[in-house]
mmCIF file of C-alpha atoms in Angstrom:
data_model
loop_
_atom_site.group_PDB
_atom_site.id
_atom_site.type_symbol
_atom_site.label_atom_id
_atom_site.label_comp_id
_atom_site.label_asym_id
_atom_site.label_seq_id
_atom_site.Cartn_x
_atom_site.Cartn_y
_atom_site.Cartn_z
ATOM 1 C CA ASN A 1 5.716 5.393 -12.219
ATOM 2 C CA THR A 2 5.429 8.066 -9.923
ATOM 3 C CA GLN A 3 4.089 5.885 -7.182
ATOM 4 C CA TYR A 4 6.564 4.558 -4.715
ATOM 5 C CA PRO A 5 6.235 2.849 -1.467
ATOM 6 C CA ASP A 6 8.684 4.340 1.609
ATOM 7 C CA PHE A 7 9.367 1.607 3.603
ATOM 8 C CA THR A 8 11.928 3.811 5.419
ATOM 9 C CA ASN A 9 9.318 5.612 7.059
ATOM 10 C CA ALA A 10 6.893 2.752 7.547
ATOM 11 C CA LYS A 11 6.243 0.550 10.565
ATOM 12 C CA ILE A 12 4.966 -2.798 11.447
ATOM 13 C CA HIS A 13 3.731 -3.401 15.072
ATOM 14 C CA GLY A 14 5.269 0.316 15.867
ATOM 15 C CA LYS A 15 8.931 -1.115 14.694
ATOM 16 C CA PRO A 16 10.519 0.252 11.516
ATOM 17 C CA ALA A 17 9.717 -1.960 8.449
ATOM 18 C CA ALA A 18 13.613 -2.206 7.679
ATOM 19 C CA GLN A 19 14.109 -3.610 11.120
ATOM 20 C CA VAL A 20 11.401 -5.996 10.809
ATOM 21 C CA ILE A 21 12.071 -6.905 7.068
ATOM 22 C CA THR A 22 15.799 -7.262 7.050
ATOM 23 C CA ASP A 23 16.297 -8.266 3.798
ATOM 24 C CA ARG A 24 16.622 -4.553 2.171
ATOM 25 C CA ALA A 25 17.742 -6.112 -1.529
ATOM 26 C CA TRP A 26 13.869 -7.567 -1.470
ATOM 27 C CA LEU A 27 12.322 -4.432 -0.235
ATOM 28 C CA GLU A 28 14.117 -2.807 -3.352
ATOM 29 C CA THR A 29 13.798 -5.052 -6.089
ATOM 30 C CA THR A 30 10.389 -7.162 -5.397
ATOM 31 C CA PHE A 31 8.330 -5.138 -3.050
ATOM 32 C CA VAL A 32 8.756 -1.202 -4.229
ATOM 33 C CA PRO A 33 8.130 -2.705 -8.425
ATOM 34 C CA GLN A 34 5.007 -4.796 -7.094
ATOM 35 C CA VAL A 35 3.299 -2.239 -5.154
ATOM 36 C CA GLN A 36 4.067 0.236 -8.138
ATOM 37 C CA ASN A 37 2.311 -1.992 -10.481
ATOM 38 C CA ARG A 38 -0.699 -3.039 -8.365
ATOM 39 C CA GLY A 39 -2.995 -1.077 -10.515
ATOM 40 C CA ALA A 40 -2.278 -2.889 -13.353
ATOM 41 C CA ALA A 41 -2.225 -6.039 -11.898
ATOM 42 C CA VAL A 42 -5.670 -5.353 -10.314
ATOM 43 C CA ILE A 43 -7.144 -4.386 -13.690
ATOM 44 C CA LYS A 44 -5.429 -7.231 -15.371
ATOM 45 C CA ALA A 45 -7.146 -9.634 -12.527
ATOM 46 C CA ARG A 46 -10.688 -7.961 -12.440
ATOM 47 C CA GLY A 47 -11.070 -6.468 -15.886
ATOM 48 C CA GLN A 48 -11.379 -3.047 -14.081
ATOM 49 C CA SER A 49 -9.600 -0.327 -11.897
ATOM 50 C CA SER A 50 -9.425 -0.241 -8.235
ATOM 51 C CA ALA A 51 -10.711 3.136 -8.087
ATOM 52 C CA MET A 52 -14.137 2.075 -6.576
ATOM 53 C CA SER A 53 -12.046 0.464 -3.655
ATOM 54 C CA ALA A 54 -9.891 3.731 -3.221
ATOM 55 C CA ALA A 55 -13.005 5.643 -2.792
ATOM 56 C CA ASN A 56 -14.814 3.574 -0.557
ATOM 57 C CA GLY A 57 -11.351 3.236 1.811
ATOM 58 C CA ALA A 58 -11.777 7.128 1.739
ATOM 59 C CA ILE A 59 -15.283 6.957 2.850
ATOM 60 C CA ASP A 60 -14.584 4.409 5.453
ATOM 61 C CA HIS A 61 -11.316 6.330 6.741
ATOM 62 C CA VAL A 62 -13.256 9.987 7.163
ATOM 63 C CA LYS A 63 -16.260 7.838 8.762
ATOM 64 C CA SER A 64 -13.808 6.494 11.479
ATOM 65 C CA LEU A 65 -12.824 9.846 12.206
ATOM 66 C CA LEU A 66 -16.131 11.402 12.671
ATOM 67 C CA THR A 67 -17.302 8.345 14.566
ATOM 68 C CA PRO A 68 -15.891 7.691 18.048
ATOM 69 C CA THR A 69 -15.776 3.813 18.862
#
């Protein structure tokens, strides 16, 4: 699988994720594979890809960049 969640650069409430979630073994052996396999899990649960959700997320993101709040 080519997806790899980079928890070493992630932040939770402004703090490095690895400081908030101190169980590094869980991050490496549970979290990473779960993220890597989430596409297959969505297809299994919904019977279809999550591509439309990703497309809608991209559209919403661009709208938020272009529309001041």
